[in-house]
Amino acid sequence: MIHTLAFYLFATLVIASGTFTILSRNPVHSVLWLIMAFFNAAGLMVLLGAEFIAMLLVIVYVGAVAVLFLFVVMMLDIDFAELRAGFIKNFPLGMLLAVVLLVELVVGVGVYRAGALQLGVADGAAASPMGLSNTEAIGALLYSRYLFLFEAAGIILLVAMIGAIVLTHRTRKDVRGQNISHQNQRRPEEATRNVKPEVGKGVQL
Amino acid sequence: MTAFFQTLGMSYEWAWAIATISGILLIALPLMLGVAMIIYADRKIWAAMALRRGPNVVGPWGLLQSFADGLKVFLQETIIPSAANKGLFLIAPILTFTVALLAWAVIPFNSGAMLADINVGLLYVLAISSLGVYGVVIAGWASNSKYPFFSAMRAAAQMISYEVSIGFILICVVLWADSFNLKAIVEAQKSHVWLINGFVANPLLFPLWVMFLISSLAETARAPFDLTEAESELVAGYQTEYSSMSFALYWLGEYANVLLMCALNATLFWGGYLPPLDIPVLYLIPGWIWLLGKILFFFFIFSWVKATVPRYRYDQLMRLGWKVFLPMSLLFVVLVSGYLMLTRYGA
């Protein structure tokens, strides 16, 4: 009973916040609705018994990715008139995308109805083994059967990260940088001088 | 507690619901009282270190100062700037306050006394603490004012930077304790080195505790990392436009967060509700008193640092996070897992 209630609560909120993500005029509001959607999706994961995935969803998407989204979007100078002009300009492209997605949806449902594909048949293969917690089950699978794929994903991410840094990093000659070890090595004796000038004489530095 | 309510003749569902609600109240109400007293303690410690008297007028020794402040703030008018984004402006402090209370659900106060005994407890704490930044960022943006906005930018960058190294530090603790559950982590610390209860006695984990303590200062934006509300540069940071209860909610949330970080320090490295030494006599004192003692000890360290250490420059803060703590904690993940691989899991 409480499961069903919770499912409909989370599911409704996911769909509603997804809709508001698209409909909001203000990009910052869109990002906040998106965060709400992530959060409720995590709730759905908890209902499925996948608490590890749920927590990762919150940590990675809500805690890191969405903060960066918000960071960028907040700094935008939003001009609503320009946004609306963009809407009319992009309308044909948007319609094209919408038609493509609709056709895909119809074809997908049609194929499913025709019975050619066995979609969504619950055979229990996805359930985690008895007596193992979620984290252990995922770890045992990830580091044995899918070890190569897992490591490959790690290497791809590493390459992407280094690539992003190499592409965007530029050393500027005209900026005065700081040498931290040099700063830390400075001692009061060499940086300051105690002088006791006579009255009215002033100091030569 | 569910079993107790069931003995009163309730069905399981009702007993569970009432047990959960009373558990929440049992944690939240003492926590609020604790926050009020800890604000007083903070001001007293700060004053003592500056050779001042601190609050000493309201009540005996000024003990009721926080309540007087609370009443004053409660009676003030809530001012909403005309250019502010009204809804978000009001939601932000509520969000901060709620998030500060949420993470307490998984902190074990005694061997059986925790609200939610979930097996991803530590991940839950990480997830909730990563939400803390939104209250600040939304406040800074919704205020529609320069200084709060700068503060929000700083807060976002700062909290993300230090969360990364905190994550790696926690990974080491989890590896050693072999569990994400906070109770299991505490139990794993029992007579860890000789008689001492706590990972902190382990030479491989002690540097991690030092890093965690400093990172928790940065994560809660306490001095010396309080750049988000650096009064000499940003007026009062993201709180500049806030008044009355919405301001008080920030205050309460901030101190609840500080207490949470103290509790995490105690739970993850100093044996949580276990006594410091594994001697039977010490177990006569209930666990929550040990935990409370440890929390207060860490809070004293937080206040001490606030009173003595000058504020960091922003680039120094970023350098410490990314160039010192991140490589160090990564190195320790390798060291700790390598050591465990050699000793615990065989060659």
Coordinates of C-alpha atoms in Angstrom, one line a residue:
Chain A
M1 CA 0.0 0.0 0.0
I2 CA 2.6 2.5 1.1
H3 CA 4.8 1.3 -1.8
T4 CA 2.2 2.0 -4.3
L5 CA 1.5 5.4 -2.8
A6 CA 5.2 6.2 -2.8
F7 CA 5.6 5.1 -6.4
Y8 CA 2.9 7.3 -7.6
L9 CA 4.1 10.2 -5.6
F10 CA 7.7 9.9 -6.9
A11 CA 6.6 9.1 -10.5
T12 CA 4.2 12.1 -10.6
L13 CA 6.8 14.4 -9.3
V14 CA 9.4 13.2 -11.7
I15 CA 7.1 13.8 -14.7
A16 CA 5.8 17.1 -13.3
S17 CA 9.3 18.4 -12.7
G18 CA 10.5 17.2 -16.0
T19 CA 7.6 19.1 -17.7
F20 CA 8.4 22.2 -15.7
T21 CA 12.1 21.9 -16.7
I22 CA 11.0 22.4 -20.3
L23 CA 8.2 24.9 -19.6
S24 CA 10.0 27.3 -17.2
R25 CA 10.9 30.6 -18.8
N26 CA 13.9 31.1 -16.5
P27 CA 16.8 28.8 -17.0
V28 CA 17.7 28.8 -13.3
H29 CA 14.2 27.6 -12.5
S30 CA 14.7 24.9 -15.2
V31 CA 17.8 23.6 -13.5
L32 CA 16.1 23.6 -10.1
W33 CA 13.2 21.6 -11.6
L34 CA 15.8 19.2 -13.1
I35 CA 17.3 18.7 -9.7
M36 CA 13.9 17.9 -8.3
A37 CA 13.5 15.3 -11.1
F38 CA 16.8 13.7 -10.2
F39 CA 15.9 13.6 -6.6
N40 CA 12.5 11.9 -7.2
A41 CA 14.2 9.5 -9.7
A42 CA 16.5 8.5 -6.8
G43 CA 13.3 7.9 -4.7
L44 CA 12.1 5.5 -7.4
M45 CA 15.4 3.7 -7.3
V46 CA 15.1 3.2 -3.5
L47 CA 11.6 1.7 -4.1
L48 CA 13.2 -0.7 -6.6
G49 CA 15.6 -1.8 -3.8
A50 CA 18.6 -0.2 -5.6
E51 CA 19.7 2.1 -2.8
F52 CA 23.3 2.2 -3.9
I53 CA 22.3 3.5 -7.4
A54 CA 19.9 6.0 -5.7
M55 CA 22.6 7.4 -3.5
L56 CA 25.0 7.6 -6.4
L57 CA 22.4 9.4 -8.5
V58 CA 22.0 12.0 -5.8
I59 CA 25.7 12.4 -5.1
V60 CA 26.8 12.6 -8.7
Y61 CA 24.0 14.3 -10.5
V62 CA 22.5 16.5 -7.8
G63 CA 25.7 17.1 -5.8
A64 CA 28.1 17.7 -8.7
V65 CA 26.6 17.9 -12.2
A66 CA 23.6 20.0 -11.4
V67 CA 25.7 22.4 -9.3
L68 CA 27.9 23.0 -12.3
F69 CA 24.8 23.5 -14.5
L70 CA 23.5 26.0 -12.0
F71 CA 26.8 27.7 -11.7
V72 CA 26.9 28.3 -15.5
V73 CA 23.2 29.2 -15.9
M74 CA 23.2 31.6 -13.0
M75 CA 26.0 33.7 -14.7
L76 CA 24.0 34.0 -17.9
D77 CA 22.6 37.4 -18.7
I78 CA 19.1 36.4 -19.7
D79 CA 17.3 38.4 -22.3
F80 CA 13.7 37.1 -22.6
A81 CA 13.0 38.9 -25.9
E82 CA 16.0 37.3 -27.5
L83 CA 14.9 33.9 -26.2
R84 CA 11.5 34.3 -27.8
A85 CA 13.1 35.3 -31.1
G86 CA 15.2 32.2 -30.9
F87 CA 12.0 30.1 -30.3
I88 CA 10.6 31.2 -33.7
K89 CA 13.9 30.7 -35.5
N90 CA 14.3 27.2 -34.0
F91 CA 10.7 26.2 -34.4
P92 CA 11.1 24.2 -37.7
L93 CA 14.0 22.2 -36.2
G94 CA 12.1 21.6 -33.0
M95 CA 9.1 20.4 -35.0
L96 CA 11.3 18.0 -37.0
L97 CA 12.8 16.6 -33.8
A98 CA 9.4 16.2 -32.3
V99 CA 8.1 14.3 -35.4
V100 CA 11.1 12.0 -35.4
L101 CA 10.6 11.2 -31.7
L102 CA 6.9 10.6 -32.2
V103 CA 7.6 8.2 -35.1
E104 CA 10.1 6.4 -33.0
L105 CA 7.6 6.1 -30.2
V106 CA 4.9 4.8 -32.5
V107 CA 7.3 2.3 -34.2
G108 CA 8.5 1.1 -30.8
V109 CA 5.1 0.5 -29.5
G110 CA 4.1 -1.1 -32.8
V111 CA 7.0 -3.5 -32.7
Y112 CA 6.3 -4.4 -29.1
R113 CA 2.7 -5.1 -29.9
A114 CA 3.7 -7.3 -32.8
G115 CA 5.6 -9.4 -30.4
A116 CA 8.9 -9.5 -32.3
L117 CA 10.8 -8.2 -29.3
Q118 CA 10.7 -9.6 -25.8
L119 CA 10.7 -6.3 -24.0
G120 CA 10.3 -5.9 -20.3
V121 CA 9.7 -9.5 -19.4
A122 CA 10.5 -9.9 -15.7
D123 CA 12.6 -13.0 -15.3
G124 CA 14.4 -12.0 -12.1
A125 CA 17.8 -11.8 -13.8
A126 CA 18.2 -8.2 -12.7
A127 CA 17.5 -8.8 -9.0
S128 CA 20.5 -8.7 -6.7
P129 CA 21.4 -12.1 -5.2
M130 CA 20.0 -13.2 -1.8
G131 CA 21.9 -12.2 1.3
L132 CA 24.1 -9.7 -0.6
S133 CA 23.7 -6.0 -0.1
N134 CA 23.4 -3.9 -3.2
T135 CA 26.9 -2.5 -2.9
E136 CA 28.4 -5.9 -2.6
A137 CA 26.4 -7.3 -5.5
I138 CA 27.4 -4.5 -7.9
G139 CA 31.0 -4.6 -6.7
A140 CA 31.3 -8.4 -7.2
L141 CA 29.9 -8.1 -10.7
L142 CA 31.8 -5.0 -11.7
Y143 CA 35.2 -6.2 -10.6
S144 CA 34.9 -9.8 -12.0
R145 CA 32.6 -10.2 -15.1
Y146 CA 32.7 -6.6 -16.3
L147 CA 36.2 -5.8 -15.2
F148 CA 37.5 -5.0 -18.7
L149 CA 34.5 -2.8 -19.5
F150 CA 34.8 -1.0 -16.2
E151 CA 38.5 -0.3 -16.6
A152 CA 37.9 0.8 -20.2
A153 CA 35.3 3.2 -19.0
G154 CA 37.7 4.6 -16.5
I155 CA 40.4 5.1 -19.1
I156 CA 38.0 6.8 -21.5
L157 CA 36.9 9.2 -18.7
L158 CA 40.6 9.9 -17.8
V159 CA 41.4 10.6 -21.5
A160 CA 38.4 12.9 -21.7
M161 CA 39.4 14.8 -18.6
I162 CA 43.0 15.2 -19.8
G163 CA 41.8 16.2 -23.2
A164 CA 39.4 18.9 -21.7
I165 CA 42.3 20.3 -19.7
V166 CA 44.7 20.3 -22.6
L167 CA 42.2 22.0 -24.9
T168 CA 41.2 24.7 -22.5
H169 CA 44.4 25.4 -20.6
R170 CA 46.5 28.3 -21.7
T171 CA 49.5 29.8 -19.9
R172 CA 49.4 33.5 -19.9
K173 CA 52.7 35.3 -19.7
D174 CA 51.3 38.7 -18.6
V175 CA 49.9 37.4 -15.3
R176 CA 51.9 37.4 -12.2
G177 CA 51.7 34.0 -10.7
Q178 CA 52.5 32.8 -7.2
N179 CA 55.3 30.5 -6.2
I180 CA 53.8 28.9 -3.1
S181 CA 57.0 27.2 -1.9
H182 CA 58.8 30.5 -2.3
Q183 CA 56.1 32.2 -0.2
N184 CA 56.2 29.5 2.4
Q185 CA 60.0 29.7 2.7
R186 CA 60.0 33.4 3.6
R187 CA 60.8 34.1 7.2
P188 CA 60.0 37.3 9.2
E189 CA 63.8 38.1 9.5
E190 CA 64.2 38.5 5.7
A191 CA 60.9 40.1 5.0
T192 CA 60.7 42.7 7.7
R193 CA 63.2 45.1 9.2
N194 CA 62.9 46.7 12.6
V195 CA 64.1 50.3 12.5
K196 CA 64.0 52.9 15.2
P197 CA 64.2 56.3 13.5
E198 CA 64.9 59.5 15.4
V199 CA 62.0 61.9 15.7
G200 CA 61.5 63.9 12.5
K201 CA 64.1 62.0 10.5
G202 CA 62.0 59.5 8.5
V203 CA 63.1 56.1 7.2
Q204 CA 65.1 55.1 4.1
L205 CA 63.8 51.7 2.8
Chain B
M1 CA 11.1 1.4 19.4
T2 CA 8.6 -0.1 17.0
A3 CA 8.4 -3.2 19.3
F4 CA 7.6 -1.0 22.3
F5 CA 4.7 0.6 20.5
Q6 CA 3.5 -2.8 19.4
T7 CA 3.3 -3.9 23.1
L8 CA 0.8 -1.0 23.6
G9 CA -1.6 -2.9 21.3
M10 CA -1.0 -1.1 18.0
S11 CA -0.7 -2.8 14.6
Y12 CA 2.7 -3.0 13.1
E13 CA 2.2 -0.1 10.6
W14 CA 0.9 2.3 13.2
A15 CA 3.6 1.3 15.6
W16 CA 6.2 1.9 12.9
A17 CA 4.8 5.3 11.9
I18 CA 4.6 6.5 15.5
A19 CA 8.0 5.1 16.4
T20 CA 9.6 6.9 13.4
I21 CA 7.9 10.2 14.2
S22 CA 8.9 10.1 17.8
G23 CA 12.4 9.1 16.8
I24 CA 12.6 12.2 14.5
L25 CA 11.3 14.4 17.4
L26 CA 13.8 12.7 19.8
I27 CA 16.7 13.7 17.5
A28 CA 15.4 17.1 16.2
L29 CA 14.3 18.7 19.4
P30 CA 17.4 18.0 21.5
L31 CA 19.4 19.1 18.4
M32 CA 17.7 22.4 18.3
L33 CA 18.3 22.9 22.0
G34 CA 21.9 21.8 21.5
V35 CA 22.3 24.3 18.7
A36 CA 21.0 27.1 20.9
M37 CA 23.5 26.2 23.6
I38 CA 26.3 25.6 21.2
I39 CA 25.9 29.1 19.8
Y40 CA 26.3 30.4 23.4
A41 CA 29.3 28.1 23.9
D42 CA 30.9 29.3 20.7
R43 CA 30.5 33.0 21.7
K44 CA 31.9 32.2 25.2
I45 CA 34.9 30.3 23.9
W46 CA 35.6 33.0 21.4
A47 CA 35.3 35.7 24.1
A48 CA 37.6 33.9 26.5
M49 CA 40.3 33.6 23.8
A50 CA 40.0 37.3 23.1
L51 CA 40.1 38.1 26.9
R52 CA 36.5 39.3 26.8
R53 CA 33.5 38.2 29.0
G54 CA 31.1 37.2 26.2
P55 CA 27.3 37.1 26.7
N56 CA 26.7 37.3 30.5
V57 CA 23.5 39.3 30.9
V58 CA 20.5 37.2 30.0
G59 CA 19.9 34.4 32.6
P60 CA 22.6 33.0 34.8
W61 CA 26.1 33.4 33.2
G62 CA 24.2 34.5 30.1
L63 CA 22.9 31.0 29.4
L64 CA 19.7 32.2 27.9
Q65 CA 21.3 34.6 25.4
S66 CA 20.5 32.4 22.4
F67 CA 16.8 32.2 23.4
A68 CA 16.7 36.0 23.8
D69 CA 18.3 36.4 20.3
G70 CA 15.8 33.9 18.9
L71 CA 12.9 35.7 20.4
K72 CA 14.2 39.0 19.1
V73 CA 14.7 37.7 15.6
F74 CA 11.2 36.0 15.7
L75 CA 9.5 39.3 16.4
Q76 CA 11.3 41.2 13.5
E77 CA 9.8 41.9 10.2
T78 CA 10.7 39.7 7.2
I79 CA 12.0 42.0 4.5
I80 CA 12.0 40.7 0.9
P81 CA 13.9 42.9 -1.5
S82 CA 11.7 44.1 -4.3
A83 CA 14.1 42.8 -7.0
A84 CA 14.4 39.4 -5.4
N85 CA 13.0 36.2 -6.8
K86 CA 10.4 35.9 -4.1
G87 CA 9.7 32.1 -4.1
L88 CA 13.3 31.0 -4.2
F89 CA 14.4 33.7 -1.8
L90 CA 12.0 32.2 0.8
I91 CA 12.7 28.6 0.0
A92 CA 16.5 28.8 0.3
P93 CA 16.8 29.2 4.1
I94 CA 14.2 26.5 4.6
L95 CA 16.2 24.2 2.3
T96 CA 19.4 24.9 4.3
F97 CA 17.8 24.2 7.6
T98 CA 16.0 21.0 6.4
V99 CA 19.2 19.6 4.9
A100 CA 21.1 20.3 8.1
L101 CA 18.6 18.1 10.0
L102 CA 18.2 15.3 7.4
A103 CA 21.7 13.7 7.7
W104 CA 21.2 13.1 11.5
A105 CA 18.9 10.2 10.6
V106 CA 21.8 7.8 10.1
I107 CA 24.1 8.9 13.0
P108 CA 24.2 6.0 15.6
F109 CA 23.8 7.4 19.1
N110 CA 24.2 4.0 20.7
S111 CA 24.5 0.5 19.5
G112 CA 20.8 0.2 18.6
A113 CA 19.8 3.9 18.7
M114 CA 19.7 5.3 15.2
L115 CA 16.7 6.5 13.2
A116 CA 17.5 4.7 10.0
D117 CA 19.8 1.7 10.0
I118 CA 20.4 1.6 6.3
N119 CA 23.3 -0.2 4.7
V120 CA 24.4 2.8 2.6
G121 CA 24.4 5.1 5.6
L122 CA 27.7 6.9 4.7
L123 CA 26.6 7.4 1.1
Y124 CA 23.4 8.9 2.4
V125 CA 25.4 11.4 4.5
L126 CA 27.5 12.3 1.5
A127 CA 24.3 12.7 -0.7
I128 CA 22.7 15.0 1.9
S129 CA 25.7 17.0 2.6
S130 CA 26.1 17.6 -1.1
L131 CA 22.7 19.2 -1.1
G132 CA 23.8 21.8 1.5
V133 CA 25.3 24.0 -1.2
Y134 CA 22.0 24.6 -2.9
G135 CA 20.6 26.7 0.0
V136 CA 23.6 29.0 -0.3
V137 CA 23.6 29.2 -4.1
I138 CA 19.9 29.7 -4.4
A139 CA 20.0 32.4 -1.7
G140 CA 22.8 34.2 -3.5
W141 CA 21.1 34.2 -6.8
A142 CA 17.5 34.9 -5.6
S143 CA 18.7 37.9 -3.6
N144 CA 19.5 39.6 -6.9
S145 CA 22.3 41.6 -5.3
K146 CA 26.0 41.7 -6.0
Y147 CA 27.6 40.5 -2.8
P148 CA 25.3 37.6 -2.1
F149 CA 25.9 36.5 -5.7
F150 CA 29.7 36.6 -5.3
S151 CA 29.3 34.6 -2.1
A152 CA 27.1 32.0 -3.8
M153 CA 29.8 31.5 -6.5
R154 CA 32.5 31.1 -3.9
A155 CA 30.4 28.7 -1.9
A156 CA 29.6 26.5 -4.9
A157 CA 33.3 26.2 -5.9
Q158 CA 34.5 25.7 -2.3
M159 CA 32.0 23.0 -1.4
I160 CA 32.5 21.0 -4.6
S161 CA 36.3 21.2 -4.2
Y162 CA 36.3 19.9 -0.7
E163 CA 33.6 17.2 -1.3
V164 CA 36.0 15.5 -3.6
S165 CA 38.7 14.9 -1.1
I166 CA 36.1 14.1 1.7
G167 CA 34.8 11.4 -0.7
F168 CA 38.3 9.8 -1.0
I169 CA 38.9 10.0 2.8
L170 CA 35.6 8.3 3.4
I171 CA 36.5 5.6 0.9
C172 CA 39.5 4.7 3.0
V173 CA 37.4 4.5 6.1
V174 CA 34.8 2.3 4.3
L175 CA 37.6 0.0 3.0
W176 CA 38.9 -0.5 6.5
A177 CA 35.5 -1.0 8.1
D178 CA 34.2 -3.1 5.2
S179 CA 30.8 -1.4 5.3
F180 CA 28.9 1.7 4.4
N181 CA 26.7 1.3 7.5
L182 CA 27.7 3.8 10.2
K183 CA 27.0 1.4 13.0
A184 CA 29.2 -1.2 11.4
I185 CA 31.9 1.4 11.0
V186 CA 31.8 2.2 14.7
E187 CA 31.8 -1.5 15.6
A188 CA 34.9 -2.0 13.4
Q189 CA 36.8 0.5 15.5
K190 CA 36.4 -1.6 18.7
S191 CA 39.9 -2.0 20.2
H192 CA 41.3 -1.1 16.8
V193 CA 44.9 -0.7 18.0
W194 CA 45.6 -2.5 21.3
L195 CA 42.9 -1.1 23.6
I196 CA 42.1 2.1 21.8
N197 CA 38.6 2.4 20.2
G198 CA 39.0 4.4 17.0
F199 CA 40.6 4.5 13.6
V200 CA 42.5 7.6 14.7
A201 CA 45.0 5.4 16.5
N202 CA 45.9 3.7 13.2
P203 CA 49.1 5.4 11.8
L204 CA 47.7 4.9 8.2
L205 CA 44.4 6.5 9.0
F206 CA 45.5 9.3 11.4
P207 CA 46.6 11.7 8.5
L208 CA 43.2 11.1 6.9
W209 CA 41.5 12.2 10.1
V210 CA 43.6 15.5 10.0
M211 CA 42.6 16.0 6.4
F212 CA 38.9 15.3 7.2
L213 CA 38.9 17.7 10.1
I214 CA 40.3 20.5 7.9
S215 CA 37.9 19.6 5.1
S216 CA 35.0 19.6 7.4
L217 CA 35.9 23.2 8.4
A218 CA 35.9 24.1 4.7
E219 CA 32.7 22.1 4.0
T220 CA 30.8 24.0 6.8
A221 CA 32.4 27.3 5.7
R222 CA 33.7 27.9 9.2
A223 CA 36.8 30.0 9.9
P224 CA 39.5 30.0 8.5
F225 CA 37.5 29.1 5.4
D226 CA 34.5 31.4 5.9
L227 CA 35.0 33.1 2.6
T228 CA 31.4 32.8 1.7
E229 CA 30.5 35.4 4.4
A230 CA 33.8 37.2 4.6
E231 CA 32.6 40.4 6.3
S232 CA 35.5 42.6 5.1
E233 CA 34.8 41.8 1.5
L234 CA 31.2 40.7 1.0
V235 CA 29.2 42.4 3.8
A236 CA 27.6 39.2 5.1
G237 CA 27.8 37.0 2.0
Y238 CA 24.7 35.2 0.9
Q239 CA 22.9 36.3 4.1
T240 CA 23.2 40.0 3.3
E241 CA 19.6 40.5 2.2
Y242 CA 18.0 38.2 4.8
S243 CA 16.3 39.3 7.9
S244 CA 14.2 38.0 10.7
M245 CA 13.4 34.2 10.8
S246 CA 14.9 33.5 7.4
F247 CA 18.2 34.8 8.7
A248 CA 17.8 32.8 11.9
L249 CA 17.2 29.6 9.8
Y250 CA 20.5 30.1 8.2
W251 CA 22.1 30.5 11.6
L252 CA 20.5 27.4 13.0
G253 CA 21.2 25.4 9.9
E254 CA 24.9 26.4 9.9
Y255 CA 25.4 25.4 13.5
A256 CA 23.4 22.1 13.0
N257 CA 25.8 21.4 10.1
V258 CA 28.8 22.1 12.3
L259 CA 27.5 19.7 14.9
L260 CA 26.9 17.1 12.2
M261 CA 30.5 17.4 11.0
C262 CA 31.7 17.0 14.7
A263 CA 29.5 13.9 15.0
L264 CA 30.9 12.5 11.8
N265 CA 34.5 13.1 13.0
A266 CA 33.6 11.3 16.2
T267 CA 31.8 8.5 14.4
L268 CA 34.2 7.8 11.6
F269 CA 37.5 8.2 13.4
W270 CA 37.1 8.4 17.1
G271 CA 34.9 5.4 17.8
G272 CA 31.5 7.2 17.9
Y273 CA 29.4 5.9 20.8
L274 CA 32.2 3.6 22.1
P275 CA 34.3 4.8 25.0
P276 CA 37.9 5.8 24.2
L277 CA 39.4 2.7 25.6
D278 CA 38.1 -0.9 25.4
I279 CA 37.8 -1.4 29.2
P280 CA 34.6 -3.0 30.5
V281 CA 34.1 -0.4 33.3
L282 CA 33.9 2.4 30.7
Y283 CA 30.9 0.7 29.0
L284 CA 28.8 1.5 32.2
I285 CA 28.5 5.0 30.9
P286 CA 25.8 5.0 28.1
G287 CA 27.1 5.4 24.5
W288 CA 25.2 8.6 23.7
I289 CA 27.1 10.4 26.5
W290 CA 30.4 9.3 25.0
L291 CA 29.2 10.5 21.6
L292 CA 28.1 13.8 23.1
G293 CA 31.4 14.3 24.8
K294 CA 33.3 13.7 21.6
I295 CA 31.0 16.1 19.7
L296 CA 31.6 18.8 22.2
F297 CA 35.3 18.2 22.1
F298 CA 35.3 18.6 18.3
F299 CA 33.1 21.7 18.6
F300 CA 35.7 23.2 21.0
I301 CA 38.4 22.6 18.3
F302 CA 36.2 24.3 15.7
S303 CA 35.7 27.3 18.0
W304 CA 39.4 27.3 18.9
V305 CA 40.3 27.4 15.2
K306 CA 37.8 30.2 14.6
A307 CA 39.3 32.3 17.4
T308 CA 42.9 31.8 16.4
V309 CA 43.4 31.2 12.7
P310 CA 43.3 34.1 10.2
R311 CA 41.1 33.7 7.1
Y312 CA 42.5 32.1 4.1
R313 CA 42.8 33.8 0.7
Y314 CA 40.5 32.4 -1.9
D315 CA 43.3 31.1 -4.1
Q316 CA 45.0 29.5 -1.1
L317 CA 41.7 27.7 -0.3
M318 CA 41.4 26.3 -3.8
R319 CA 45.1 25.3 -3.9
L320 CA 44.7 23.5 -0.6
G321 CA 41.7 21.6 -1.8
W322 CA 42.9 20.6 -5.3
K323 CA 46.7 20.5 -5.1
V324 CA 47.2 19.2 -1.5
F325 CA 44.2 17.3 -0.2
L326 CA 43.1 15.7 -3.5
P327 CA 46.5 14.1 -4.4
M328 CA 47.1 13.2 -0.7
S329 CA 43.8 11.5 -0.2
L330 CA 44.1 9.7 -3.6
L331 CA 47.5 8.4 -2.4
F332 CA 46.0 7.2 0.8
V333 CA 43.3 5.3 -1.1
V334 CA 46.0 3.4 -2.9
L335 CA 48.0 2.9 0.4
V336 CA 45.1 1.8 2.5
S337 CA 43.7 -0.6 -0.2
G338 CA 47.2 -2.0 -0.9
Y339 CA 47.8 -2.6 2.8
L340 CA 44.4 -4.3 3.2
M341 CA 45.0 -6.4 0.1
L342 CA 48.3 -7.6 1.6
T343 CA 47.1 -8.3 5.1
R344 CA 43.4 -8.9 5.2
Y345 CA 42.6 -10.5 1.9
G346 CA 45.8 -12.5 1.4
A347 CA 48.3 -12.1 -1.4

